[in-house]
mmCIF file of C-alpha atoms in Angstrom:
data_model
loop_
_atom_site.group_PDB
_atom_site.id
_atom_site.type_symbol
_atom_site.label_atom_id
_atom_site.label_comp_id
_atom_site.label_asym_id
_atom_site.label_seq_id
_atom_site.Cartn_x
_atom_site.Cartn_y
_atom_site.Cartn_z
ATOM 1 C CA MET A 1 101.983 95.722 -70.123
ATOM 2 C CA GLN A 2 104.728 93.231 -71.040
ATOM 3 C CA THR A 3 104.397 91.563 -67.615
ATOM 4 C CA LYS A 4 100.640 91.067 -68.136
ATOM 5 C CA LEU A 5 101.185 89.511 -71.554
ATOM 6 C CA LEU A 6 103.772 87.114 -70.187
ATOM 7 C CA ALA A 7 101.531 86.139 -67.280
ATOM 8 C CA THR A 8 98.684 85.191 -69.557
ATOM 9 C CA SER A 9 100.688 83.574 -72.356
ATOM 10 C CA PRO A 10 99.706 79.947 -73.155
ATOM 11 C CA SER A 11 103.254 78.712 -72.801
ATOM 12 C CA LEU A 12 103.571 80.032 -69.237
ATOM 13 C CA GLN A 13 100.176 78.611 -68.327
ATOM 14 C CA LYS A 14 101.216 75.172 -69.599
ATOM 15 C CA LEU A 15 104.486 75.402 -67.659
ATOM 16 C CA HIS A 16 102.626 76.341 -64.497
ATOM 17 C CA LEU A 17 100.195 73.445 -64.997
ATOM 18 C CA ALA A 18 103.059 71.039 -65.608
ATOM 19 C CA LYS A 19 104.699 72.067 -62.319
ATOM 20 C CA LYS A 20 101.391 71.552 -60.495
ATOM 21 C CA PHE A 21 100.994 68.128 -62.066
ATOM 22 C CA THR A 22 104.541 67.142 -61.028
ATOM 23 C CA GLN A 23 103.716 68.144 -57.422
ATOM 24 C CA ILE A 24 100.461 66.199 -57.579
ATOM 25 C CA LEU A 25 102.179 63.055 -58.853
ATOM 26 C CA SER A 26 104.537 63.187 -55.892
ATOM 27 C CA ILE A 27 101.642 63.395 -53.396
ATOM 28 C CA ALA A 28 99.606 60.814 -55.324
ATOM 29 C CA LYS A 29 102.493 58.327 -55.146
ATOM 30 C CA LYS A 30 102.671 58.676 -51.370
ATOM 31 C CA ILE A 31 98.903 58.142 -51.069
ATOM 32 C CA LEU A 32 98.740 55.188 -53.453
ATOM 33 C CA ASP A 33 101.759 53.540 -51.814
ATOM 34 C CA GLU A 34 99.743 53.430 -48.597
ATOM 35 C CA TYR A 35 96.082 53.220 -49.708
ATOM 36 C CA SER A 36 94.211 51.372 -52.442
ATOM 37 C CA LEU A 37 92.081 53.966 -54.217
ATOM 38 C CA CYS A 38 89.984 53.675 -57.366
ATOM 39 C CA THR A 39 90.754 55.948 -60.309
ATOM 40 C CA ALA A 40 87.716 58.142 -59.502
ATOM 41 C CA CYS A 41 88.754 58.762 -55.880
ATOM 42 C CA THR A 42 92.369 59.340 -56.959
ATOM 43 C CA GLY A 43 91.342 61.927 -59.534
ATOM 44 C CA ARG A 44 88.891 63.553 -57.108
ATOM 45 C CA LEU A 45 91.720 64.424 -54.734
ATOM 46 C CA PHE A 46 93.519 66.555 -57.346
ATOM 47 C CA ALA A 47 91.046 67.555 -60.089
ATOM 48 C CA LYS A 48 90.072 70.905 -58.561
ATOM 49 C CA LYS A 49 93.705 71.958 -58.227
ATOM 50 C CA LEU A 50 94.176 71.332 -61.938
ATOM 51 C CA GLY A 51 90.790 72.745 -62.951
ATOM 52 C CA LEU A 52 89.643 69.447 -64.446
ATOM 53 C CA LEU A 53 86.133 67.952 -64.459
ATOM 54 C CA SER A 54 86.737 64.292 -65.194
ATOM 55 C CA TYR A 55 87.996 62.679 -62.001
ATOM 56 C CA GLU A 56 88.209 59.176 -63.418
ATOM 57 C CA GLN A 57 90.273 60.196 -66.461
ATOM 58 C CA LEU A 58 92.715 62.092 -64.255
ATOM 59 C CA GLY A 59 92.942 59.107 -61.923
ATOM 60 C CA LYS A 60 93.703 56.766 -64.827
ATOM 61 C CA ARG A 61 96.435 59.122 -66.046
ATOM 62 C CA ILE A 62 97.996 59.220 -62.595
ATOM 63 C CA TYR A 63 97.961 55.413 -62.362
ATOM 64 C CA HIS A 64 99.502 55.170 -65.837
ATOM 65 C CA LEU A 65 102.323 57.628 -65.111
ATOM 66 C CA LEU A 66 103.079 55.995 -61.762
ATOM 67 C CA GLN A 67 102.940 52.573 -63.429
ATOM 68 C CA LYS A 68 100.598 51.247 -60.794
ATOM 69 C CA ARG A 69 97.920 48.616 -61.163
ATOM 70 C CA GLU A 70 94.355 49.674 -60.322
ATOM 71 C CA PRO A 71 93.028 47.953 -57.153
ATOM 72 C CA THR A 72 90.005 45.666 -57.122
ATOM 73 C CA LYS A 73 88.368 47.581 -54.265
ATOM 74 C CA CYS A 74 88.690 51.228 -53.257
ATOM 75 C CA PHE A 75 89.579 51.993 -49.630
ATOM 76 C CA VAL A 76 87.275 55.025 -49.606
ATOM 77 C CA CYS A 77 84.252 54.576 -51.881
ATOM 78 C CA LYS A 78 84.239 50.764 -52.176
ATOM 79 C CA ASN A 79 84.012 51.358 -55.959
ATOM 80 C CA PHE A 80 80.593 53.063 -55.985
ATOM 81 C CA LEU A 81 82.147 56.140 -57.646
ATOM 82 C CA LEU A 82 82.799 53.883 -60.633
ATOM 83 C CA LYS A 83 79.109 52.915 -60.836
ATOM 84 C CA THR A 84 77.548 56.310 -61.617
ATOM 85 C CA ASN A 85 75.714 55.056 -64.714
ATOM 86 C CA TYR A 86 74.260 52.164 -62.730
ATOM 87 C CA PHE A 87 72.762 54.533 -60.149
ATOM 88 C CA VAL A 88 71.604 57.025 -62.790
ATOM 89 C CA ASP A 89 69.653 54.235 -64.489
ATOM 90 C CA LYS A 90 68.025 53.394 -61.148
ATOM 91 C CA LEU A 91 67.032 57.031 -60.622
ATOM 92 C CA LEU A 92 65.636 57.274 -64.134
ATOM 93 C CA GLU A 93 63.490 54.217 -63.486
ATOM 94 C CA ILE A 94 61.996 55.360 -60.146
ATOM 95 C CA SER A 95 61.402 58.926 -61.373
ATOM 96 C CA SER A 96 59.829 57.964 -64.704
ATOM 97 C CA GLU A 97 56.259 58.461 -63.429
ATOM 98 C CA TYR A 98 56.957 61.915 -61.973
ATOM 99 C CA GLU A 99 56.522 65.299 -63.622
ATOM 100 C CA PHE A 100 59.389 67.630 -62.694
ATOM 101 C CA SER A 101 61.642 70.333 -64.054
ATOM 102 C CA THR A 102 63.974 70.642 -61.037
ATOM 103 C CA PHE A 103 65.563 68.030 -58.790
ATOM 104 C CA LEU A 104 68.162 67.366 -56.106
ATOM 105 C CA VAL A 105 70.226 64.238 -55.502
ATOM 106 C CA GLY A 106 71.200 63.091 -52.019
ATOM 107 C CA ALA A 107 73.037 60.034 -50.731
ATOM 108 C CA ILE A 108 73.231 57.948 -47.574
ATOM 109 C CA LEU A 109 76.708 56.558 -46.961
ATOM 110 C CA LYS A 110 78.170 54.156 -44.438
ATOM 111 C CA PRO A 111 80.043 56.084 -41.707
ATOM 112 C CA SER A 112 83.211 54.133 -42.514
ATOM 113 C CA ILE A 113 83.287 55.606 -46.037
ATOM 114 C CA VAL A 114 83.144 59.168 -44.705
ATOM 115 C CA ASP A 115 85.767 58.358 -42.048
ATOM 116 C CA ASN A 116 88.162 56.859 -44.585
ATOM 117 C CA ASP A 117 87.760 59.856 -46.895
ATOM 118 C CA ASP A 118 88.412 62.273 -44.024
ATOM 119 C CA GLU A 119 91.457 60.246 -42.947
ATOM 120 C CA ILE A 120 93.240 60.645 -46.299
ATOM 121 C CA ARG A 121 92.345 64.309 -46.780
ATOM 122 C CA SER A 122 93.542 65.141 -43.256
ATOM 123 C CA LYS A 123 96.700 63.018 -43.327
ATOM 124 C CA PHE A 124 97.951 64.501 -46.600
ATOM 125 C CA GLN A 125 96.563 68.018 -45.903
ATOM 126 C CA LEU A 126 94.378 68.075 -49.005
ATOM 127 C CA ARG A 127 92.214 71.158 -48.656
ATOM 128 C CA GLY A 128 89.358 72.517 -50.781
ATOM 129 C CA ILE A 129 88.413 69.072 -52.088
ATOM 130 C CA ASP A 130 84.875 67.801 -52.461
ATOM 131 C CA SER A 131 83.984 65.019 -50.066
ATOM 132 C CA VAL A 132 83.283 61.623 -51.552
ATOM 133 C CA LYS A 133 79.570 62.171 -50.883
ATOM 134 C CA THR A 134 79.483 65.590 -52.570
ATOM 135 C CA ASP A 135 81.446 64.315 -55.552
ATOM 136 C CA PHE A 136 79.204 61.291 -55.963
ATOM 137 C CA THR A 137 75.942 63.264 -55.862
ATOM 138 C CA ASN A 138 77.342 65.966 -58.165
ATOM 139 C CA GLN A 139 78.445 63.428 -60.762
ATOM 140 C CA ILE A 140 75.088 61.657 -60.627
ATOM 141 C CA ALA A 141 73.180 64.949 -60.831
ATOM 142 C CA LYS A 142 75.069 66.132 -63.923
ATOM 143 C CA ILE A 143 74.295 62.952 -65.856
ATOM 144 C CA PHE A 144 70.680 62.812 -64.624
ATOM 145 C CA SER A 145 70.163 66.464 -65.609
ATOM 146 C CA LYS A 146 71.289 65.819 -69.184
ATOM 147 C CA LYS A 147 69.181 62.697 -69.580
ATOM 148 C CA THR A 148 65.974 64.254 -68.184
ATOM 149 C CA LYS A 149 66.527 67.814 -69.472
ATOM 150 C CA SER A 150 65.874 69.115 -65.963
ATOM 151 C CA ARG A 151 68.007 71.300 -63.711
ATOM 152 C CA ILE A 152 69.495 70.933 -60.251
ATOM 153 C CA ASP A 153 67.833 73.042 -57.559
ATOM 154 C CA TYR A 154 69.467 73.011 -54.132
ATOM 155 C CA LEU A 155 66.829 75.142 -52.402
ATOM 156 C CA ASN A 156 63.396 74.093 -53.621
ATOM 157 C CA PRO A 157 63.492 71.061 -55.939
ATOM 158 C CA GLU A 158 60.308 69.519 -57.283
ATOM 159 C CA ILE A 159 61.682 66.032 -56.601
ATOM 160 C CA THR A 160 64.420 64.807 -54.272
ATOM 161 C CA LEU A 161 66.252 61.628 -55.228
ATOM 162 C CA THR A 162 68.078 59.689 -52.515
ATOM 163 C CA ILE A 163 70.599 56.926 -53.129
ATOM 164 C CA ASP A 164 71.075 54.657 -50.121
ATOM 165 C CA LEU A 165 74.465 53.023 -50.517
ATOM 166 C CA LYS A 166 73.903 50.979 -47.368
ATOM 167 C CA THR A 167 71.080 49.046 -49.017
ATOM 168 C CA ASP A 168 71.851 49.685 -52.704
ATOM 169 C CA SER A 169 68.417 51.255 -53.132
ATOM 170 C CA CYS A 170 66.977 54.544 -54.388
ATOM 171 C CA GLN A 171 63.986 56.633 -53.343
ATOM 172 C CA VAL A 172 62.155 59.586 -54.834
ATOM 173 C CA LYS A 173 60.017 62.145 -53.033
ATOM 174 C CA SER A 174 58.283 65.052 -54.695
ATOM 175 C CA LYS A 175 57.594 68.467 -53.255
ATOM 176 C CA PRO A 176 54.032 68.696 -51.916
ATOM 177 C CA LEU A 177 51.340 70.611 -53.748
ATOM 178 C CA PHE A 178 48.639 72.692 -52.096
ATOM 179 C CA LEU A 179 45.003 73.020 -53.137
ATOM 180 C CA PHE A 180 42.034 75.143 -52.143
ATOM 181 C CA GLY A 181 38.389 74.471 -52.885
ATOM 182 C CA LYS A 182 34.877 74.165 -51.468
ATOM 183 C CA TYR A 183 32.484 71.271 -51.148
ATOM 184 C CA THR A 184 28.737 70.877 -50.858
ATOM 185 C CA LYS A 185 26.947 67.865 -49.391
ATOM 186 C CA THR A 186 23.317 67.368 -50.348
ATOM 187 C CA GLU A 187 22.595 64.052 -48.652
ATOM 188 C CA ARG A 188 22.584 63.168 -44.965
ATOM 189 C CA GLY A 189 24.596 60.271 -43.606
ATOM 190 C CA ILE A 190 27.985 61.211 -45.093
ATOM 191 C CA PRO A 191 30.641 61.935 -42.440
ATOM 192 C CA GLN A 192 33.170 64.689 -42.972
ATOM 193 C CA LYS A 193 36.258 62.702 -42.018
ATOM 194 C CA GLU A 194 37.424 59.250 -43.038
ATOM 195 C CA LYS A 195 38.517 56.564 -40.584
ATOM 196 C CA PRO A 196 42.264 55.832 -40.818
ATOM 197 C CA CYS A 197 43.549 52.484 -42.033
ATOM 198 C CA SER A 198 43.308 50.037 -39.117
ATOM 199 C CA ASN A 199 46.552 48.368 -40.113
ATOM 200 C CA CYS A 200 48.798 51.479 -40.037
ATOM 201 C CA GLU A 201 46.567 53.989 -38.194
ATOM 202 C CA GLY A 202 46.801 56.420 -41.101
ATOM 203 C CA ASN A 203 50.577 56.394 -41.607
ATOM 204 C CA GLY A 204 50.427 54.532 -44.916
ATOM 205 C CA CYS A 205 51.119 50.867 -45.648
ATOM 206 C CA ARG A 206 50.662 48.229 -48.350
ATOM 207 C CA THR A 207 47.150 47.444 -47.169
ATOM 208 C CA CYS A 208 45.929 50.987 -47.879
ATOM 209 C CA LYS A 209 48.292 51.539 -50.847
ATOM 210 C CA ASN A 210 50.176 54.059 -48.698
ATOM 211 C CA HIS A 211 47.096 56.332 -48.601
ATOM 212 C CA GLY A 212 46.425 56.079 -44.863
ATOM 213 C CA ILE A 213 42.738 55.337 -45.596
ATOM 214 C CA CYS A 214 41.093 52.236 -47.059
ATOM 215 C CA THR A 215 37.532 53.391 -47.735
ATOM 216 C CA PHE A 216 36.188 56.502 -49.426
ATOM 217 C CA ASP A 217 32.761 56.937 -47.877
ATOM 218 C CA SER A 218 33.252 60.415 -46.362
ATOM 219 C CA VAL A 219 33.795 63.938 -47.658
ATOM 220 C CA GLU A 220 37.503 63.423 -46.990
ATOM 221 C CA GLY A 221 37.376 60.156 -48.922
ATOM 222 C CA LYS A 222 35.641 61.771 -51.916
ATOM 223 C CA ILE A 223 38.229 64.562 -52.032
ATOM 224 C CA ALA A 224 41.009 61.974 -51.668
ATOM 225 C CA GLN A 225 39.660 59.958 -54.613
ATOM 226 C CA VAL A 226 39.899 63.015 -56.871
ATOM 227 C CA VAL A 227 43.390 63.975 -55.714
ATOM 228 C CA PHE A 228 44.771 60.436 -55.910
ATOM 229 C CA ASP A 229 43.345 60.016 -59.400
ATOM 230 C CA LYS A 230 44.498 63.395 -60.752
ATOM 231 C CA PHE A 231 47.894 63.768 -59.065
ATOM 232 C CA GLY A 232 48.929 60.169 -58.349
ATOM 233 C CA ALA A 233 49.660 61.207 -54.758
ATOM 234 C CA ASP A 234 50.466 58.989 -51.781
ATOM 235 C CA GLN A 235 48.361 60.831 -49.198
ATOM 236 C CA ILE A 236 46.407 64.007 -48.598
ATOM 237 C CA LYS A 237 46.194 66.129 -45.478
ATOM 238 C CA ILE A 238 43.103 68.346 -45.265
ATOM 239 C CA THR A 239 42.816 71.557 -43.276
ATOM 240 C CA TRP A 240 39.093 71.898 -42.569
ATOM 241 C CA ILE A 241 37.346 75.235 -42.196
ATOM 242 C CA GLY A 242 34.974 74.059 -39.484
ATOM 243 C CA GLY A 243 33.168 70.767 -39.280
ATOM 244 C CA GLU A 244 29.721 69.220 -39.388
ATOM 245 C CA ASP A 245 27.839 66.156 -38.252
ATOM 246 C CA LYS A 246 27.277 63.089 -40.352
ATOM 247 C CA THR A 247 23.619 64.158 -40.610
ATOM 248 C CA SER A 248 24.395 67.769 -41.627
ATOM 249 C CA LEU A 249 23.994 69.225 -45.099
ATOM 250 C CA VAL A 250 26.448 71.739 -46.576
ATOM 251 C CA LEU A 251 24.603 73.898 -49.077
ATOM 252 C CA ASN A 252 24.888 76.889 -51.438
ATOM 253 C CA LYS A 253 28.552 77.832 -52.101
ATOM 254 C CA GLY A 254 29.853 75.154 -49.731
ATOM 255 C CA ARG A 255 32.520 74.778 -47.073
ATOM 256 C CA PRO A 256 36.107 75.872 -47.882
ATOM 257 C CA PHE A 257 38.993 73.470 -47.325
ATOM 258 C CA PHE A 258 42.734 73.280 -47.957
ATOM 259 C CA VAL A 259 44.627 70.183 -49.101
ATOM 260 C CA LYS A 260 48.287 69.256 -48.825
ATOM 261 C CA VAL A 261 49.065 66.743 -51.576
ATOM 262 C CA VAL A 262 51.821 64.415 -50.358
ATOM 263 C CA ASN A 263 54.330 63.066 -52.906
ATOM 264 C CA PRO A 264 52.381 63.885 -56.096
ATOM 265 C CA LYS A 265 53.560 62.275 -59.321
ATOM 266 C CA LYS A 266 51.728 64.751 -61.560
ATOM 267 C CA ARG A 267 52.047 68.510 -61.061
ATOM 268 C CA ASN A 268 50.529 70.225 -64.099
ATOM 269 C CA ILE A 269 46.895 69.209 -63.774
ATOM 270 C CA LYS A 270 43.824 71.092 -64.936
ATOM 271 C CA LEU A 271 40.909 70.688 -62.540
ATOM 272 C CA GLY A 272 37.290 71.317 -63.435
ATOM 273 C CA LYS A 273 35.218 73.976 -61.715
ATOM 274 C CA LYS A 274 32.780 71.302 -60.530
ATOM 275 C CA ILE A 275 33.666 67.702 -59.662
ATOM 276 C CA THR A 276 30.776 65.479 -58.595
ATOM 277 C CA GLN A 277 31.526 62.528 -56.319
ATOM 278 C CA ASP A 278 28.159 60.902 -55.558
ATOM 279 C CA LYS A 279 26.327 63.355 -53.255
ATOM 280 C CA VAL A 280 29.462 65.399 -52.563
ATOM 281 C CA VAL A 281 30.350 68.117 -55.062
ATOM 282 C CA ILE A 282 33.794 69.742 -55.079
ATOM 283 C CA HIS A 283 33.811 73.306 -56.383
ATOM 284 C CA ASN A 284 36.679 75.293 -57.950
ATOM 285 C CA LEU A 285 39.485 73.068 -56.689
ATOM 286 C CA HIS A 286 42.745 74.759 -57.697
ATOM 287 C CA LEU A 287 46.439 74.976 -56.889
ATOM 288 C CA ILE A 288 47.724 77.564 -54.425
ATOM 289 C CA LYS A 289 51.264 78.401 -53.287
ATOM 290 C CA GLN A 290 50.949 77.373 -49.649
ATOM 291 C CA ASN A 291 48.370 76.304 -47.097
ATOM 292 C CA PRO A 292 47.709 78.671 -44.179
ATOM 293 C CA LYS A 293 50.075 78.189 -41.245
ATOM 294 C CA THR A 294 47.654 79.599 -38.678
ATOM 295 C CA SER A 295 43.938 79.130 -38.104
ATOM 296 C CA ILE A 296 41.662 81.174 -40.346
ATOM 297 C CA PRO A 297 38.644 83.011 -38.901
ATOM 298 C CA PHE A 298 35.319 82.344 -40.601
ATOM 299 C CA LYS A 299 31.591 82.946 -40.243
ATOM 300 C CA THR A 300 28.778 80.454 -40.722
ATOM 301 C CA LYS A 301 25.087 80.643 -41.496
ATOM 302 C CA ILE A 302 23.455 77.668 -39.818
ATOM 303 C CA GLN A 303 19.934 76.276 -39.689
ATOM 304 C CA LEU A 304 19.123 74.224 -36.596
ATOM 305 C CA HIS A 305 16.219 71.906 -35.905
ATOM 306 C CA VAL A 306 15.740 72.044 -32.116
ATOM 307 C CA GLU A 307 13.495 69.805 -30.023
ATOM 308 C CA THR A 308 12.396 70.694 -26.473
ATOM 309 C CA GLU A 309 11.562 68.576 -23.450
ATOM 310 C CA HIS A 310 8.488 70.692 -22.533
ATOM 311 C CA ASN A 311 5.952 72.595 -24.575
ATOM 312 C CA ILE A 312 6.984 75.991 -25.929
ATOM 313 C CA THR A 313 5.152 79.083 -27.154
ATOM 314 C CA LYS A 314 6.139 82.013 -29.312
ATOM 315 C CA ASP A 315 6.551 84.105 -26.173
ATOM 316 C CA SER A 316 8.858 81.541 -24.571
ATOM 317 C CA LEU A 317 11.145 81.754 -27.614
ATOM 318 C CA LYS A 318 11.525 85.543 -27.447
ATOM 319 C CA PRO A 319 14.690 85.436 -25.240
ATOM 320 C CA ILE A 320 16.492 83.915 -28.231
ATOM 321 C CA GLY A 321 16.468 87.412 -29.742
ATOM 322 C CA THR A 322 18.898 88.588 -27.054
ATOM 323 C CA LEU A 323 21.600 86.509 -28.724
ATOM 324 C CA ILE A 324 21.949 89.085 -31.537
ATOM 325 C CA LYS A 325 25.351 90.842 -31.228
ATOM 326 C CA ASN A 326 25.942 88.828 -28.086
ATOM 327 C CA THR A 327 29.124 86.916 -27.253
ATOM 328 C CA ILE A 328 28.932 83.202 -26.513
ATOM 329 C CA ALA A 329 31.523 81.876 -24.032
ATOM 330 C CA VAL A 330 32.759 78.370 -24.763
ATOM 331 C CA TYR A 331 34.747 76.530 -22.090
ATOM 332 C CA ASP A 332 37.059 73.618 -22.929
ATOM 333 C CA LYS A 333 39.412 72.260 -20.244
ATOM 334 C CA ASN A 334 39.551 75.563 -18.367
ATOM 335 C CA LYS A 335 40.120 77.448 -21.617
ATOM 336 C CA ARG A 336 37.633 80.123 -22.622
ATOM 337 C CA ASN A 337 36.832 81.003 -26.225
ATOM 338 C CA GLU A 338 34.342 83.606 -27.380
ATOM 339 C CA LYS A 339 32.072 83.431 -30.408
ATOM 340 C CA LEU A 340 29.847 86.240 -31.628
ATOM 341 C CA ILE A 341 26.255 85.754 -32.831
ATOM 342 C CA TYR A 342 25.487 88.223 -35.631
ATOM 343 C CA SER A 343 21.848 87.424 -36.408
ATOM 344 C CA VAL A 344 19.075 85.030 -35.389
ATOM 345 C CA LYS A 345 15.683 84.090 -36.788
ATOM 346 C CA TYR A 346 13.408 81.414 -35.344
ATOM 347 C CA ASP A 347 10.102 79.728 -36.172
ATOM 348 C CA MET A 348 7.986 77.277 -34.224
ATOM 349 C CA LEU A 349 7.564 73.921 -35.918
ATOM 350 C CA SER A 350 5.418 72.287 -33.240
ATOM 351 C CA SER A 351 4.709 72.618 -29.550
ATOM 352 C CA THR A 352 8.008 70.895 -28.805
ATOM 353 C CA SER A 353 10.233 71.936 -31.686
ATOM 354 C CA PHE A 354 11.452 75.031 -33.523
ATOM 355 C CA SER A 355 13.927 75.996 -36.227
ATOM 356 C CA LEU A 356 16.680 78.526 -35.652
ATOM 357 C CA PHE A 357 18.555 80.255 -38.451
ATOM 358 C CA MET A 358 21.610 82.174 -37.262
ATOM 359 C CA THR A 359 24.896 83.688 -38.392
ATOM 360 C CA ALA A 360 27.798 83.170 -36.000
ATOM 361 C CA ASP A 361 31.552 83.015 -35.741
ATOM 362 C CA GLY A 362 32.926 79.720 -36.988
ATOM 363 C CA GLY A 363 33.856 77.085 -34.461
ATOM 364 C CA LEU A 364 30.791 77.424 -32.225
ATOM 365 C CA PRO A 365 29.960 73.905 -30.908
ATOM 366 C CA ILE A 366 26.357 73.732 -32.078
ATOM 367 C CA LYS A 367 25.035 70.823 -30.014
ATOM 368 C CA ARG A 368 26.648 72.095 -26.825
ATOM 369 C CA PHE A 369 25.240 75.567 -27.511
ATOM 370 C CA VAL A 370 21.779 74.017 -27.777
ATOM 371 C CA GLU A 371 22.088 71.710 -24.762
ATOM 372 C CA GLY A 372 24.042 74.092 -22.523
ATOM 373 C CA THR A 373 27.162 72.002 -21.944
ATOM 374 C CA ASN A 374 29.826 74.502 -20.828
ATOM 375 C CA VAL A 375 28.516 77.128 -23.251
ATOM 376 C CA PHE A 376 26.970 80.374 -21.965
ATOM 377 C CA PRO A 377 24.449 81.691 -22.843
ATOM 378 C CA ASN A 378 22.749 78.664 -24.399
ATOM 379 C CA LEU A 379 19.309 77.756 -25.733
ATOM 380 C CA THR A 380 18.350 75.470 -22.827
ATOM 381 C CA ASP A 381 18.877 78.278 -20.298
ATOM 382 C CA LEU A 382 17.330 80.985 -22.482
ATOM 383 C CA ILE A 383 13.954 79.296 -23.019
ATOM 384 C CA ASN A 384 14.014 77.492 -19.660
ATOM 385 C CA THR A 385 13.525 73.972 -20.971
ATOM 386 C CA LYS A 386 15.938 71.254 -21.980
ATOM 387 C CA CYS A 387 16.782 71.460 -25.680
ATOM 388 C CA SER A 388 18.414 69.036 -28.057
ATOM 389 C CA CYS A 389 19.613 69.535 -31.615
ATOM 390 C CA LYS A 390 18.105 67.005 -34.005
ATOM 391 C CA GLU A 391 19.886 68.335 -37.118
ATOM 392 C CA PHE A 392 21.868 71.356 -38.197
ATOM 393 C CA ASP A 393 22.745 72.388 -41.752
ATOM 394 C CA PHE A 394 25.226 74.917 -43.135
ATOM 395 C CA HIS A 395 23.961 77.476 -45.638
ATOM 396 C CA GLU A 396 27.171 79.487 -45.831
ATOM 397 C CA VAL A 397 30.747 79.158 -44.607
ATOM 398 C CA ARG A 398 32.717 82.310 -45.348
ATOM 399 C CA LEU A 399 36.349 83.161 -44.693
ATOM 400 C CA VAL A 400 36.850 86.565 -43.044
#
């Protein structure tokens, strides 16, 4: 019991610390006799051994006790460890428009800085010491955390701040958000996808304000307008559940879609159940945890307007009924896919046209199914006359 009390007594602890400090001064003198180090780098080499947090204060004490003059430029960090407040102010400025509760700070250093740091630590056998990069980012993160009342998250931060010491610049990137919703399209002539910016081919540039698109005349463009406005994002990436022609309508409950929101500034946004963008209506757009990583099976109810090269009769259309519960083989570059037809209903419109209402697996190429281009069976073969699809509309697109 007496031994334990002696081991933990304040006087012995101070004596032990004093011995450590004497050893450190001896090593520090050897280092500073050979290398010009700033007070922050000097303190960093020994602070952990002493259990201290302030590297710069320890470095100043070492310089004072050794009666050395501080150098104008540090051999290791080139004095950037002494400019933490300068870089924190830069990070505060570039992150001011972002909503976040967690963050991570990273840094890009010149290779010579890392090499010089490694040289000293190896030469003087200084183990268990933070690298100059780790120390710099940790110091910045602590100050930034206090000023923004946010916390450091090493695994899944909402924003990542990067200080590039090569160019004396800072960047911020936020964790993507993911959305799910449906859209309806009640007017023909609106394409599903937007053309990429001709200047950057969709990668993002000043011309397109980093969006990758310049116009907003498609379904993709209408969705993008909403997301850019609400979340202040750079770009969106849409995962479509099937596609349609420019002339197609998407009716009833609409077509599902997923959105990856790239570099959003706002995160806590309330979205309405119905957002009208001209003739495109977005339904129940809401945040989800993650977009699907594999393709999702779906079924569609489609209405087709089919025109024929020769006259048809009700009897000539009867073979269409054999499609029910039948598998359609689709060939693409020697690859075979199968789609199932669940139901069909047809009506003559004229002697050379008819409508077909059917439920099928999603992904069936409608026009090729009508014309018979590498799709078997197909309408052209079934009714024994060349068919073409004038229009096709979607009445339901359902995930299964």
